[in-house]
Structure formats: C-alpha cells, structure tokens
Amino acid sequence: MDYSRLTLATLRAYLTSGEVLYPEFVDAWREWVAQADVDVNAYTAQFDIVPPVARITEHESLLTGAPLAIKDNICMKEGPTTASSALLQHVPSVYDATVVSKLRAHHPLFIGKTNMDEFAMGSSTETSALHPTHNPCDTARVPGGSSGGSAAAVASGSALGALGSDTGGSIRQPAALCGVVGLKPTYGRVSRYGLIAMASSLDCIGPLAKNVADARTLYNVIAGQDPRDATTSCISHASSCIRPQTLARLRRDVRTLIVGIPRALATQLHGANKAWYERLITDMEQHGVRCVEVDIPHLDKTLETYYVIMPAEVSSNMARYDGVQYRSAQAIQPIAQYRSALLGEEVRRRILVGTSVLSRGYYESYYGTALAMRTVVRQEFTQAFTEVDVIMTPTSPTPAWKRGEKMDDPITMYLSDVFTVSANIAGIPALSIPYGSIESLPMGVQLMADMYHEDVLFDFGAWIESIAPSP
Amino acid sequence: MDITSLGALSALDIPDSERASMEKAVERIFGFIEGMRSADVLRVIHGDDNESWELRPDTPVMQDDMTAQALRAQAYARHDGLIPVSALRSTR
C-alpha cells in the first residue's frame, strides 16, 4: 500500500477490505510518519494515542481511524499547546478546543500537533521558535505559513487532513505552496474556543486536505454554532443562505457559475506567475465557464488595512502573556524583560506597531481609518457578489521561495499575503486548490464567495480539481 | 518613531543592541501602511472635506465582535496591575 497517495475515501476502502486489521495499520502508519516527516519536520509533538476502534466498518464516519494533525495553536489535552513560541513551550493544555472535541467524537487517529509561525505571525513557518519546517515538494524551500506544518504534514502524506488557522491567508497560502487544498471558512462559521487568539476579528479555523472532498468532510464536522464562542453564527444550515441565482446555476451545472476576475490584482503578478494566471483564465473559458471582470475599487488597499487592524488586535491579545497566567520557569523577572526574552522578533514588531496605531494621535489616522476602510471593502465585495458567483485569484503571487530569502525584510514577507487578506477583511469564505505548477513547484487558485457560500466553493472547487493539470 | 516609548507601552524591553534594527523595521512597516493616510483613502472615508477626522455619517464602521470598543474593554478587563496603566490610558 502506497500511504502517500491515500485519501479519506481510499483509506476507508483499504481498512474495510479485510487486508489489514486496524491496530496493525496504526503501527504501520507510525513507521510511515517517521519516514515521511524525516526531512520535513512538520510536527512540534507526536502522540501515541490509538483510537478505541478495533475494526473499521463502512457504516462509520470517514474520519474514524483516519490520521489527522492539529495546528499547535489549537488546544488539545494531550500536551502543551505551544503556538511554536518559547513562551508557551512548557504550558500544558487543560482542555480540548471545540473543533478538537468535534473531531474526537469521530475517533480519528491524531498524529500530533503541527509547527507554525510563532503565534501565527508569519508567512513561511520560519518564525517558529521550535524548529523550521521544510516544504515536502522541495525541502530547500519554505512550506508557507503560518499553518506551514499542517500543510506540510498533508503534502508529505503523514496526515490525511489537518486543521489550521487563517488570519490573513495562513491556511490558503501554505496549502497553495505545498500543493494541497485549504479552506478559510466564513467568519463565525467555525468555533474558535480553544484557539490561541491572534487577531480576533480576523481569525478562523479551517481544514487542509489532499482534495476538496476531504476538506469538505472535515469542514462539515467542525462547522456550527458553539455556546462557548459568542462569535459563532447561529445559522444552522449555511446552504440556505446561498443567493437564489447562484443556487440555480449551481444546480444546473457548476460551469454556469459566473467567475469574477479582479483584473487590478493581476498587476501584482509578473513573468511566469502572470502567464500561469492568464492560462488559468483561458482554461476556465475553454471549459465553458464565463469569466467576467469584476470591480472591487479598493481591493488594493486591503493589505494596508489588514496590517493596521491585525497588529492592533495582536497588541491587545498578546497583553495576556504577562508571565503570571501562563508561567514558565523564567517568569520570575520583570514583565518587559520576560516578554522580550521569550517572544520572537516578528511578534515583538507587531506588538510595537499595534500599540502605536492604537495610541493617541495615531488612532484616528490609522486604526479608525482602517476600520472604516474595512467596511467599504466589505460593501464592495457584497456588491460584486450581486454580479458574479465566485471571485478567482491566485492564492499566492509566487510559488514557494527558498528558506531565508524573505526573512530580512518584513514587507517582502507581508506582500506574499496580497491575494488572501481580502477574504479575512471581508469575513467571506475562500478556498485554495492546487492548479498546475511553475518550475515544478505547485501553485494554488483561490476562490472567494459570499458569506456562508462554502458549498458553492466546494462544488466549483471539486470541478476545478477535476480539470487541473498535474503539478 | 520612538521605539523606547512604544516598548514601555507594550511591556517590552528593547535592548540597545536591537534598537536600531527594530526601529528600522517598524519604520518600514509604517511606511507600508502610510497608504491609510493617502488622499484617495481619506476621500473615501471622509468625503472631500479632509480637514475633519470625523467619519462621514454614511460610512458606518463595522460593528464586529472586536471593534475598538471591544478591544479597549478587553484591555481593561485584563488589567491586573502588571500591564502599565499608561499603556491602557493611551489606548483610546
């Protein structure tokens, strides 16, 4: 059995075929993980837990017995939740996040916690205080971030699915760079109880998987209202929110959906990357999909808006790490020294910028303006979705870059989020699907839809997946 | 940009050896987000009268779960005597 090619459906077929008993499979899988992860280092911790399942039957959930990984900023009772920070390295988790409880009810095989940028602040998993993670497609390159460990675990085959968190593209960008599928759900669709907060008006938990069907299976389990998270939506059936005209086209044929192309964003692409995007649009049109230019006038301001709102919320959320509530052995020292010793450079940078934009004199000109700009962009997206069903962009302006290449200049790194932050600013869902490659490195196409239109993304994404060229 | 005062407000100690590089990085970031104060953004948010920082009445600020008010309330709720009071006061 080639474990690297398994999906949830093929694993189920294998486990119910009678070829192998489940406990034997678990032992063999652990050996496979050691082999698959040796040059990747996707995990911060691995577990030795066997789900209480003797044999898998066809009647059980697809997730039963399936190897899954969890980003290390989502709490699990099995050990510390480090957020890949030295500050939390020895702080044990005392409860499960709601998303973990929901998955646990299906008895999956939790492989471990995955590496990430420290406190999810970064786009390459290089700011992890624990160790770097390498891209399985080319280990000299980064896996993207901040959910780089989750994407690398799925891409290397050591997990069939994983959970990540997405504040400005942290699920979709690593998914694209590693050649897997990643979903950022509608804001409020998935509980964040047990997620270490970064920027609370932007954070979302979502799935990464090898294909769209598996991402959908994971999403359907973790989505829904949670009394422990007041920001979760009370909508029980998101499909009832789909716009009637979109639903009609979806039921007729996914190829009748109208795809919006925000041409202004194409100016961010050059050379081979630009040619890749143009070919993507041509491919869609050749398959009969109607691609139309869509106008979101202030889309080009979303990155700046994001880099004001996000650090402002970071500076507030990080105030809780004062050395008292989340204590380490080094905590008995002045608070500023403790924080400076244990927080990485990027985290400290964002705290400083966030404190500054919330300060008297800067508040109105930066933070207040960014909040208003966010409303404007959100209204522009709502207007755009009266004309098109989905908006299609690249997920990342480039394929995976070499390790260390962008670490010297924060702005170069921030620009890699240029296509993804708008979905977080607007609160809408977005799905990244692998589509072809540039110089043998995977590229991802991003689909965005109106709030609660995840089913539209899954249906259209599955169709794109079926026509996508091999990486 | 006075990194020292920002560090004090953020409960961060910026050692002398790191001050220059941190200052450079923060200034780079402020250069990047300067677009928030550009004329076209101000026109969208404030109309043609850029003298006033008051929001146009027809431009509602998104009342999400974590607007500025919520952030402030959160900061005050966390105040346990360790976070410098000056930091809370400066966070309007």
mmCIF file of N, CA and C in Angstrom, chain A residues 301-424:
data_model
loop_
_atom_site.group_PDB
_atom_site.id
_atom_site.type_symbol
_atom_site.label_atom_id
_atom_site.label_comp_id
_atom_site.label_asym_id
_atom_site.label_seq_id
_atom_site.Cartn_x
_atom_site.Cartn_y
_atom_site.Cartn_z
ATOM 1 N N LYS A 301 -6.279 48.256 -1.342
ATOM 2 C CA LYS A 301 -5.997 48.836 -0.021
ATOM 3 C C LYS A 301 -6.142 47.813 1.099
ATOM 4 N N THR A 302 -6.558 46.577 0.752
ATOM 5 C CA THR A 302 -6.844 45.626 1.828
ATOM 6 C C THR A 302 -5.585 45.201 2.589
ATOM 7 N N LEU A 303 -4.455 45.121 1.890
ATOM 8 C CA LEU A 303 -3.232 44.686 2.577
ATOM 9 C C LEU A 303 -2.820 45.713 3.640
ATOM 10 N N GLU A 304 -2.899 46.993 3.273
ATOM 11 C CA GLU A 304 -2.549 48.027 4.260
ATOM 12 C C GLU A 304 -3.575 48.054 5.404
ATOM 13 N N THR A 305 -4.851 47.900 5.036
ATOM 14 C CA THR A 305 -5.906 47.854 6.056
ATOM 15 C C THR A 305 -5.625 46.712 7.035
ATOM 16 N N TYR A 306 -5.279 45.563 6.472
ATOM 17 C CA TYR A 306 -5.000 44.380 7.286
ATOM 18 C C TYR A 306 -3.820 44.633 8.221
ATOM 19 N N TYR A 307 -2.757 45.248 7.683
ATOM 20 C CA TYR A 307 -1.561 45.445 8.510
ATOM 21 C C TYR A 307 -1.677 46.617 9.482
ATOM 22 N N VAL A 308 -2.879 47.207 9.584
ATOM 23 C CA VAL A 308 -3.185 48.118 10.690
ATOM 24 C C VAL A 308 -4.068 47.396 11.709
ATOM 25 N N ILE A 309 -5.148 46.777 11.212
ATOM 26 C CA ILE A 309 -6.106 46.126 12.129
ATOM 27 C C ILE A 309 -5.454 44.937 12.840
ATOM 28 N N MET A 310 -4.734 44.119 12.087
ATOM 29 C CA MET A 310 -4.163 42.899 12.680
ATOM 30 C C MET A 310 -3.187 43.210 13.822
ATOM 31 N N PRO A 311 -2.179 44.077 13.623
ATOM 32 C CA PRO A 311 -1.281 44.325 14.770
ATOM 33 C C PRO A 311 -1.982 45.000 15.944
ATOM 34 N N ALA A 312 -3.014 45.815 15.652
ATOM 35 C CA ALA A 312 -3.763 46.443 16.749
ATOM 36 C C ALA A 312 -4.376 45.360 17.642
ATOM 37 N N GLU A 313 -4.984 44.366 17.021
ATOM 38 C CA GLU A 313 -5.607 43.293 17.800
ATOM 39 C C GLU A 313 -4.543 42.373 18.407
ATOM 40 N N VAL A 314 -3.436 42.199 17.702
ATOM 41 C CA VAL A 314 -2.323 41.404 18.248
ATOM 42 C C VAL A 314 -1.831 42.037 19.548
ATOM 43 N N SER A 315 -1.658 43.349 19.532
ATOM 44 C CA SER A 315 -1.105 44.004 20.729
ATOM 45 C C SER A 315 -2.039 43.837 21.916
ATOM 46 N N SER A 316 -3.342 43.810 21.643
ATOM 47 C CA SER A 316 -4.311 43.596 22.730
ATOM 48 C C SER A 316 -4.281 42.144 23.198
ATOM 49 N N ASN A 317 -4.329 41.211 22.241
ATOM 50 C CA ASN A 317 -4.365 39.790 22.614
ATOM 51 C C ASN A 317 -3.087 39.336 23.306
ATOM 52 N N MET A 318 -1.955 39.916 22.917
ATOM 53 C CA MET A 318 -0.685 39.467 23.489
ATOM 54 C C MET A 318 -0.472 40.022 24.898
ATOM 55 N N ALA A 319 -1.336 40.956 25.322
ATOM 56 C CA ALA A 319 -1.175 41.535 26.663
ATOM 57 C C ALA A 319 -1.373 40.489 27.752
ATOM 58 N N ARG A 320 -2.064 39.398 27.423
ATOM 59 C CA ARG A 320 -2.317 38.388 28.459
ATOM 60 C C ARG A 320 -1.047 37.624 28.847
ATOM 61 N N TYR A 321 -0.029 37.678 27.977
ATOM 62 C CA TYR A 321 1.206 36.929 28.288
ATOM 63 C C TYR A 321 2.115 37.805 29.139
ATOM 64 N N ASP A 322 1.742 37.857 30.425
ATOM 65 C CA ASP A 322 2.425 38.752 31.345
ATOM 66 C C ASP A 322 3.308 37.983 32.321
ATOM 67 N N GLY A 323 3.437 36.686 32.103
ATOM 68 C CA GLY A 323 4.308 35.901 32.968
ATOM 69 C C GLY A 323 3.628 35.396 34.222
ATOM 70 N N VAL A 324 2.358 35.742 34.418
ATOM 71 C CA VAL A 324 1.648 35.278 35.608
ATOM 72 C C VAL A 324 0.666 34.164 35.239
ATOM 73 N N GLN A 325 -0.218 34.449 34.270
ATOM 74 C CA GLN A 325 -1.221 33.448 33.903
ATOM 75 C C GLN A 325 -0.598 32.264 33.166
ATOM 76 N N TYR A 326 0.352 32.545 32.288
ATOM 77 C CA TYR A 326 0.987 31.481 31.502
ATOM 78 C C TYR A 326 2.460 31.479 31.868
ATOM 79 N N ARG A 327 2.732 30.853 32.997
ATOM 80 C CA ARG A 327 4.038 30.984 33.627
ATOM 81 C C ARG A 327 5.037 29.966 33.074
ATOM 82 N N SER A 328 6.264 30.371 32.918
ATOM 83 C CA SER A 328 7.326 29.410 32.623
ATOM 84 C C SER A 328 8.352 29.517 33.745
ATOM 85 N N ALA A 329 9.362 28.665 33.672
ATOM 86 C CA ALA A 329 10.375 28.657 34.724
ATOM 87 C C ALA A 329 11.109 29.994 34.814
ATOM 88 N N GLN A 330 11.088 30.736 33.690
ATOM 89 C CA GLN A 330 11.828 32.005 33.675
ATOM 90 C C GLN A 330 10.961 33.200 34.054
ATOM 91 N N ALA A 331 9.771 32.927 34.590
ATOM 92 C CA ALA A 331 8.802 34.004 34.746
ATOM 93 C C ALA A 331 9.136 35.000 35.852
ATOM 94 N N ILE A 332 9.969 34.600 36.800
ATOM 95 C CA ILE A 332 10.195 35.484 37.928
ATOM 96 C C ILE A 332 11.229 36.542 37.550
ATOM 97 N N GLN A 333 10.814 37.491 36.806
ATOM 98 C CA GLN A 333 11.651 38.622 36.412
ATOM 99 C C GLN A 333 10.714 39.713 35.906
ATOM 100 N N PRO A 334 11.187 40.922 35.761
ATOM 101 C CA PRO A 334 10.293 41.997 35.322
ATOM 102 C C PRO A 334 9.598 41.640 34.011
ATOM 103 N N ILE A 335 8.332 42.060 33.909
ATOM 104 C CA ILE A 335 7.478 41.640 32.795
ATOM 105 C C ILE A 335 8.086 41.967 31.429
ATOM 106 N N ALA A 336 8.642 43.164 31.274
ATOM 107 C CA ALA A 336 9.160 43.559 29.967
ATOM 108 C C ALA A 336 10.352 42.688 29.574
ATOM 109 N N GLN A 337 11.206 42.375 30.560
ATOM 110 C CA GLN A 337 12.366 41.519 30.257
ATOM 111 C C GLN A 337 11.925 40.115 29.889
ATOM 112 N N TYR A 338 10.927 39.621 30.633
ATOM 113 C CA TYR A 338 10.412 38.273 30.389
ATOM 114 C C TYR A 338 9.823 38.164 28.987
ATOM 115 N N ARG A 339 8.998 39.130 28.628
ATOM 116 C CA ARG A 339 8.365 39.102 27.309
ATOM 117 C C ARG A 339 9.408 39.237 26.187
ATOM 118 N N SER A 340 10.349 40.117 26.401
ATOM 119 C CA SER A 340 11.357 40.331 25.356
ATOM 120 C C SER A 340 12.259 39.119 25.179
ATOM 121 N N ALA A 341 12.505 38.414 26.277
ATOM 122 C CA ALA A 341 13.390 37.245 26.192
ATOM 123 C C ALA A 341 12.693 36.081 25.490
ATOM 124 N N LEU A 342 11.389 35.958 25.662
ATOM 125 C CA LEU A 342 10.702 34.762 25.177
ATOM 126 C C LEU A 342 9.863 34.982 23.928
ATOM 127 N N LEU A 343 9.663 36.219 23.508
ATOM 128 C CA LEU A 343 8.901 36.454 22.272
ATOM 129 C C LEU A 343 9.866 36.733 21.129
ATOM 130 N N GLY A 344 9.553 36.201 19.959
ATOM 131 C CA GLY A 344 10.420 36.379 18.796
ATOM 132 C C GLY A 344 10.326 37.780 18.206
ATOM 133 N N GLU A 345 11.214 38.046 17.263
ATOM 134 C CA GLU A 345 11.341 39.392 16.694
ATOM 135 C C GLU A 345 10.059 39.843 15.978
ATOM 136 N N GLU A 346 9.455 38.942 15.187
ATOM 137 C CA GLU A 346 8.264 39.328 14.435
ATOM 138 C C GLU A 346 7.091 39.627 15.373
ATOM 139 N N VAL A 347 6.973 38.843 16.425
ATOM 140 C CA VAL A 347 5.892 39.064 17.394
ATOM 141 C C VAL A 347 6.083 40.421 18.067
ATOM 142 N N ARG A 348 7.306 40.706 18.475
ATOM 143 C CA ARG A 348 7.562 41.985 19.151
ATOM 144 C C ARG A 348 7.325 43.160 18.207
ATOM 145 N N ARG A 349 7.702 42.978 16.933
ATOM 146 C CA ARG A 349 7.469 44.026 15.934
ATOM 147 C C ARG A 349 5.981 44.343 15.826
ATOM 148 N N ARG A 350 5.172 43.291 15.754
ATOM 149 C CA ARG A 350 3.729 43.517 15.575
ATOM 150 C C ARG A 350 3.113 44.132 16.830
ATOM 151 N N ILE A 351 3.601 43.734 17.996
ATOM 152 C CA ILE A 351 3.093 44.344 19.233
ATOM 153 C C ILE A 351 3.409 45.843 19.227
ATOM 154 N N LEU A 352 4.622 46.190 18.828
ATOM 155 C CA LEU A 352 5.015 47.603 18.809
ATOM 156 C C LEU A 352 4.168 48.395 17.820
ATOM 157 N N VAL A 353 3.980 47.846 16.623
ATOM 158 C CA VAL A 353 3.186 48.555 15.611
ATOM 159 C C VAL A 353 1.738 48.675 16.086
ATOM 160 N N GLY A 354 1.201 47.588 16.661
ATOM 161 C CA GLY A 354 -0.188 47.615 17.138
ATOM 162 C C GLY A 354 -0.385 48.610 18.251
ATOM 163 N N THR A 355 0.525 48.650 19.177
ATOM 164 C CA THR A 355 0.445 49.629 20.269
ATOM 165 C C THR A 355 0.465 51.037 19.697
ATOM 166 N N SER A 356 1.295 51.215 18.698
ATOM 167 C CA SER A 356 1.440 52.550 18.119
ATOM 168 C C SER A 356 0.166 52.999 17.409
ATOM 169 N N VAL A 357 -0.424 52.113 16.581
ATOM 170 C CA VAL A 357 -1.615 52.556 15.829
ATOM 171 C C VAL A 357 -2.827 52.717 16.726
ATOM 172 N N LEU A 358 -2.769 52.200 17.966
ATOM 173 C CA LEU A 358 -3.879 52.414 18.896
ATOM 174 C C LEU A 358 -3.622 53.598 19.821
ATOM 175 N N SER A 359 -2.450 54.207 19.694
ATOM 176 C CA SER A 359 -2.088 55.286 20.611
ATOM 177 C C SER A 359 -2.752 56.604 20.221
ATOM 178 N N ARG A 360 -2.870 57.472 21.222
ATOM 179 C CA ARG A 360 -3.422 58.805 20.974
ATOM 180 C C ARG A 360 -2.592 59.497 19.884
ATOM 181 N N GLY A 361 -3.257 60.074 18.928
ATOM 182 C CA GLY A 361 -2.565 60.763 17.845
ATOM 183 C C GLY A 361 -2.472 59.909 16.590
ATOM 184 N N TYR A 362 -2.409 58.588 16.773
ATOM 185 C CA TYR A 362 -2.343 57.682 15.615
ATOM 186 C C TYR A 362 -3.668 56.938 15.414
ATOM 187 N N TYR A 363 -4.431 56.869 16.492
ATOM 188 C CA TYR A 363 -5.642 56.040 16.476
ATOM 189 C C TYR A 363 -6.570 56.421 15.324
ATOM 190 N N GLU A 364 -6.874 57.719 15.217
ATOM 191 C CA GLU A 364 -7.828 58.142 14.194
ATOM 192 C C GLU A 364 -7.263 57.954 12.793
ATOM 193 N N SER A 365 -5.988 58.331 12.624
ATOM 194 C CA SER A 365 -5.444 58.331 11.265
ATOM 195 C C SER A 365 -5.095 56.940 10.760
ATOM 196 N N TYR A 366 -4.850 55.990 11.644
ATOM 197 C CA TYR A 366 -4.544 54.630 11.189
ATOM 198 C C TYR A 366 -5.691 53.664 11.518
ATOM 199 N N TYR A 367 -5.914 53.448 12.796
ATOM 200 C CA TYR A 367 -6.855 52.392 13.179
ATOM 201 C C TYR A 367 -8.295 52.735 12.790
ATOM 202 N N GLY A 368 -8.706 53.958 13.093
ATOM 203 C CA GLY A 368 -10.080 54.374 12.754
ATOM 204 C C GLY A 368 -10.315 54.323 11.245
ATOM 205 N N THR A 369 -9.332 54.793 10.492
ATOM 206 C CA THR A 369 -9.452 54.775 9.030
ATOM 207 C C THR A 369 -9.489 53.341 8.519
ATOM 208 N N ALA A 370 -8.664 52.481 9.094
ATOM 209 C CA ALA A 370 -8.630 51.078 8.641
ATOM 210 C C ALA A 370 -9.970 50.392 8.903
ATOM 211 N N LEU A 371 -10.593 50.675 10.057
ATOM 212 C CA LEU A 371 -11.902 50.071 10.346
ATOM 213 C C LEU A 371 -12.940 50.533 9.328
ATOM 214 N N ALA A 372 -12.912 51.823 9.013
ATOM 215 C CA ALA A 372 -13.860 52.349 8.021
ATOM 216 C C ALA A 372 -13.574 51.767 6.640
ATOM 217 N N MET A 373 -12.284 51.647 6.322
ATOM 218 C CA MET A 373 -11.899 51.080 5.022
ATOM 219 C C MET A 373 -12.345 49.632 4.915
ATOM 220 N N ARG A 374 -12.297 48.941 6.028
ATOM 221 C CA ARG A 374 -12.742 47.552 6.048
ATOM 222 C C ARG A 374 -14.234 47.470 5.685
ATOM 223 N N THR A 375 -15.016 48.373 6.240
ATOM 224 C CA THR A 375 -16.446 48.401 5.914
ATOM 225 C C THR A 375 -16.654 48.675 4.432
ATOM 226 N N VAL A 376 -15.886 49.604 3.900
ATOM 227 C CA VAL A 376 -16.006 49.949 2.478
ATOM 228 C C VAL A 376 -15.702 48.714 1.616
ATOM 229 N N VAL A 377 -14.601 48.024 1.930
ATOM 230 C CA VAL A 377 -14.205 46.842 1.138
ATOM 231 C C VAL A 377 -15.271 45.760 1.252
ATOM 232 N N ARG A 378 -15.812 45.598 2.447
ATOM 233 C CA ARG A 378 -16.839 44.576 2.646
ATOM 234 C C ARG A 378 -18.082 44.888 1.798
ATOM 235 N N GLN A 379 -18.461 46.163 1.773
ATOM 236 C CA GLN A 379 -19.611 46.562 0.947
ATOM 237 C C GLN A 379 -19.317 46.340 -0.534
ATOM 238 N N GLU A 380 -18.077 46.594 -0.933
ATOM 239 C CA GLU A 380 -17.713 46.389 -2.343
ATOM 240 C C GLU A 380 -17.771 44.910 -2.725
ATOM 241 N N PHE A 381 -17.377 44.041 -1.806
ATOM 242 C CA PHE A 381 -17.490 42.598 -2.074
ATOM 243 C C PHE A 381 -18.962 42.196 -2.183
ATOM 244 N N THR A 382 -19.788 42.703 -1.263
ATOM 245 C CA THR A 382 -21.224 42.369 -1.301
ATOM 246 C C THR A 382 -21.813 42.781 -2.640
ATOM 247 N N GLN A 383 -21.443 43.964 -3.102
ATOM 248 C CA GLN A 383 -21.921 44.446 -4.403
ATOM 249 C C GLN A 383 -21.408 43.541 -5.531
ATOM 250 N N ALA A 384 -20.146 43.149 -5.448
ATOM 251 C CA ALA A 384 -19.560 42.302 -6.505
ATOM 252 C C ALA A 384 -20.300 40.971 -6.597
ATOM 253 N N PHE A 385 -20.731 40.443 -5.444
ATOM 254 C CA PHE A 385 -21.392 39.135 -5.468
ATOM 255 C C PHE A 385 -22.851 39.227 -5.952
ATOM 256 N N THR A 386 -23.329 40.415 -6.239
ATOM 257 C CA THR A 386 -24.624 40.508 -6.938
ATOM 258 C C THR A 386 -24.403 40.311 -8.447
ATOM 259 N N GLU A 387 -23.152 40.428 -8.882
ATOM 260 C CA GLU A 387 -22.847 40.311 -10.312
ATOM 261 C C GLU A 387 -22.161 38.988 -10.665
ATOM 262 N N VAL A 388 -21.385 38.452 -9.736
ATOM 263 C CA VAL A 388 -20.668 37.189 -10.001
ATOM 264 C C VAL A 388 -20.921 36.223 -8.849
ATOM 265 N N ASP A 389 -20.679 34.930 -9.111
ATOM 266 C CA ASP A 389 -20.908 33.917 -8.070
ATOM 267 C C ASP A 389 -19.648 33.656 -7.246
ATOM 268 N N VAL A 390 -18.528 33.627 -7.922
ATOM 269 C CA VAL A 390 -17.254 33.450 -7.217
ATOM 270 C C VAL A 390 -16.231 34.419 -7.797
ATOM 271 N N ILE A 391 -15.239 34.735 -6.998
ATOM 272 C CA ILE A 391 -14.128 35.571 -7.464
ATOM 273 C C ILE A 391 -12.880 34.705 -7.449
ATOM 274 N N MET A 392 -12.138 34.741 -8.543
ATOM 275 C CA MET A 392 -10.989 33.842 -8.685
ATOM 276 C C MET A 392 -9.685 34.642 -8.780
ATOM 277 N N THR A 393 -8.730 34.296 -7.952
ATOM 278 C CA THR A 393 -7.403 34.931 -7.972
ATOM 279 C C THR A 393 -6.360 33.832 -7.748
ATOM 280 N N PRO A 394 -5.091 34.125 -7.961
ATOM 281 C CA PRO A 394 -4.078 33.190 -7.452
ATOM 282 C C PRO A 394 -4.144 33.225 -5.923
ATOM 283 N N THR A 395 -3.692 32.168 -5.272
ATOM 284 C CA THR A 395 -3.630 32.202 -3.806
ATOM 285 C C THR A 395 -2.396 32.973 -3.357
ATOM 286 N N SER A 396 -1.291 32.736 -4.047
ATOM 287 C CA SER A 396 -0.034 33.383 -3.688
ATOM 288 C C SER A 396 0.569 33.995 -4.958
ATOM 289 N N PRO A 397 1.211 35.144 -4.848
ATOM 290 C CA PRO A 397 1.789 35.743 -6.054
ATOM 291 C C PRO A 397 2.966 34.966 -6.629
ATOM 292 N N THR A 398 3.561 34.075 -5.832
ATOM 293 C CA THR A 398 4.707 33.276 -6.295
ATOM 294 C C THR A 398 4.584 31.858 -5.750
ATOM 295 N N PRO A 399 5.297 30.902 -6.342
ATOM 296 C CA PRO A 399 5.392 29.596 -5.680
ATOM 297 C C PRO A 399 6.299 29.696 -4.454
ATOM 298 N N ALA A 400 6.536 28.559 -3.808
ATOM 299 C CA ALA A 400 7.350 28.555 -2.579
ATOM 300 C C ALA A 400 8.746 29.123 -2.848
ATOM 301 N N TRP A 401 9.213 29.944 -1.933
ATOM 302 C CA TRP A 401 10.528 30.551 -2.084
ATOM 303 C C TRP A 401 11.546 29.830 -1.191
ATOM 304 N N LYS A 402 12.822 30.135 -1.442
ATOM 305 C CA LYS A 402 13.888 29.455 -0.694
ATOM 306 C C LYS A 402 13.902 29.921 0.766
ATOM 307 N N ARG A 403 14.292 29.012 1.645
ATOM 308 C CA ARG A 403 14.354 29.351 3.069
ATOM 309 C C ARG A 403 15.300 30.521 3.295
ATOM 310 N N GLY A 404 14.878 31.458 4.134
ATOM 311 C CA GLY A 404 15.722 32.602 4.474
ATOM 312 C C GLY A 404 15.637 33.749 3.490
ATOM 313 N N GLU A 405 15.015 33.514 2.344
ATOM 314 C CA GLU A 405 15.019 34.516 1.272
ATOM 315 C C GLU A 405 14.312 35.818 1.658
ATOM 316 N N LYS A 406 13.255 35.725 2.479
ATOM 317 C CA LYS A 406 12.472 36.928 2.788
ATOM 318 C C LYS A 406 12.532 37.317 4.266
ATOM 319 N N MET A 407 13.458 36.725 5.000
ATOM 320 C CA MET A 407 13.455 36.955 6.448
ATOM 321 C C MET A 407 14.025 38.315 6.852
ATOM 322 N N ASP A 408 14.789 38.943 5.967
ATOM 323 C CA ASP A 408 15.442 40.200 6.348
ATOM 324 C C ASP A 408 14.515 41.405 6.263
ATOM 325 N N ASP A 409 13.479 41.306 5.442
ATOM 326 C CA ASP A 409 12.611 42.459 5.234
ATOM 327 C C ASP A 409 11.152 42.068 5.465
ATOM 328 N N PRO A 410 10.541 42.596 6.545
ATOM 329 C CA PRO A 410 9.165 42.181 6.847
ATOM 330 C C PRO A 410 8.177 42.497 5.722
ATOM 331 N N ILE A 411 8.397 43.584 5.012
ATOM 332 C CA ILE A 411 7.426 43.996 3.984
ATOM 333 C C ILE A 411 7.402 42.989 2.827
ATOM 334 N N THR A 412 8.563 42.485 2.431
ATOM 335 C CA THR A 412 8.620 41.475 1.361
ATOM 336 C C THR A 412 7.778 40.264 1.755
ATOM 337 N N MET A 413 7.892 39.889 3.013
ATOM 338 C CA MET A 413 7.108 38.747 3.507
ATOM 339 C C MET A 413 5.616 39.105 3.511
ATOM 340 N N TYR A 414 5.273 40.312 3.973
ATOM 341 C CA TYR A 414 3.852 40.709 4.050
ATOM 342 C C TYR A 414 3.195 40.687 2.664
ATOM 343 N N LEU A 415 3.975 41.019 1.621
ATOM 344 C CA LEU A 415 3.406 41.096 0.275
ATOM 345 C C LEU A 415 2.969 39.723 -0.247
ATOM 346 N N SER A 416 3.458 38.650 0.380
ATOM 347 C CA SER A 416 3.022 37.325 -0.066
ATOM 348 C C SER A 416 1.564 37.064 0.319
ATOM 349 N N ASP A 417 0.979 37.915 1.180
ATOM 350 C CA ASP A 417 -0.425 37.778 1.590
ATOM 351 C C ASP A 417 -1.366 38.590 0.714
ATOM 352 N N VAL A 418 -0.847 39.184 -0.363
ATOM 353 C CA VAL A 418 -1.621 40.194 -1.079
ATOM 354 C C VAL A 418 -2.964 39.686 -1.605
ATOM 355 N N PHE A 419 -3.051 38.426 -1.984
ATOM 356 C CA PHE A 419 -4.309 37.913 -2.535
ATOM 357 C C PHE A 419 -5.238 37.328 -1.471
ATOM 358 N N THR A 420 -4.703 37.039 -0.309
ATOM 359 C CA THR A 420 -5.502 36.301 0.675
ATOM 360 C C THR A 420 -6.163 37.174 1.741
ATOM 361 N N VAL A 421 -5.564 38.314 2.078
ATOM 362 C CA VAL A 421 -6.076 39.080 3.227
ATOM 363 C C VAL A 421 -7.484 39.623 2.990
ATOM 364 N N SER A 422 -7.854 39.845 1.725
ATOM 365 C CA SER A 422 -9.157 40.479 1.472
ATOM 366 C C SER A 422 -10.309 39.622 1.984
ATOM 367 N N ALA A 423 -10.184 38.279 1.920
ATOM 368 C CA ALA A 423 -11.255 37.406 2.413
ATOM 369 C C ALA A 423 -11.411 37.559 3.927
ATOM 370 N N ASN A 424 -10.308 37.750 4.639
ATOM 371 C CA ASN A 424 -10.386 37.950 6.088
ATOM 372 C C ASN A 424 -10.958 39.314 6.418
#
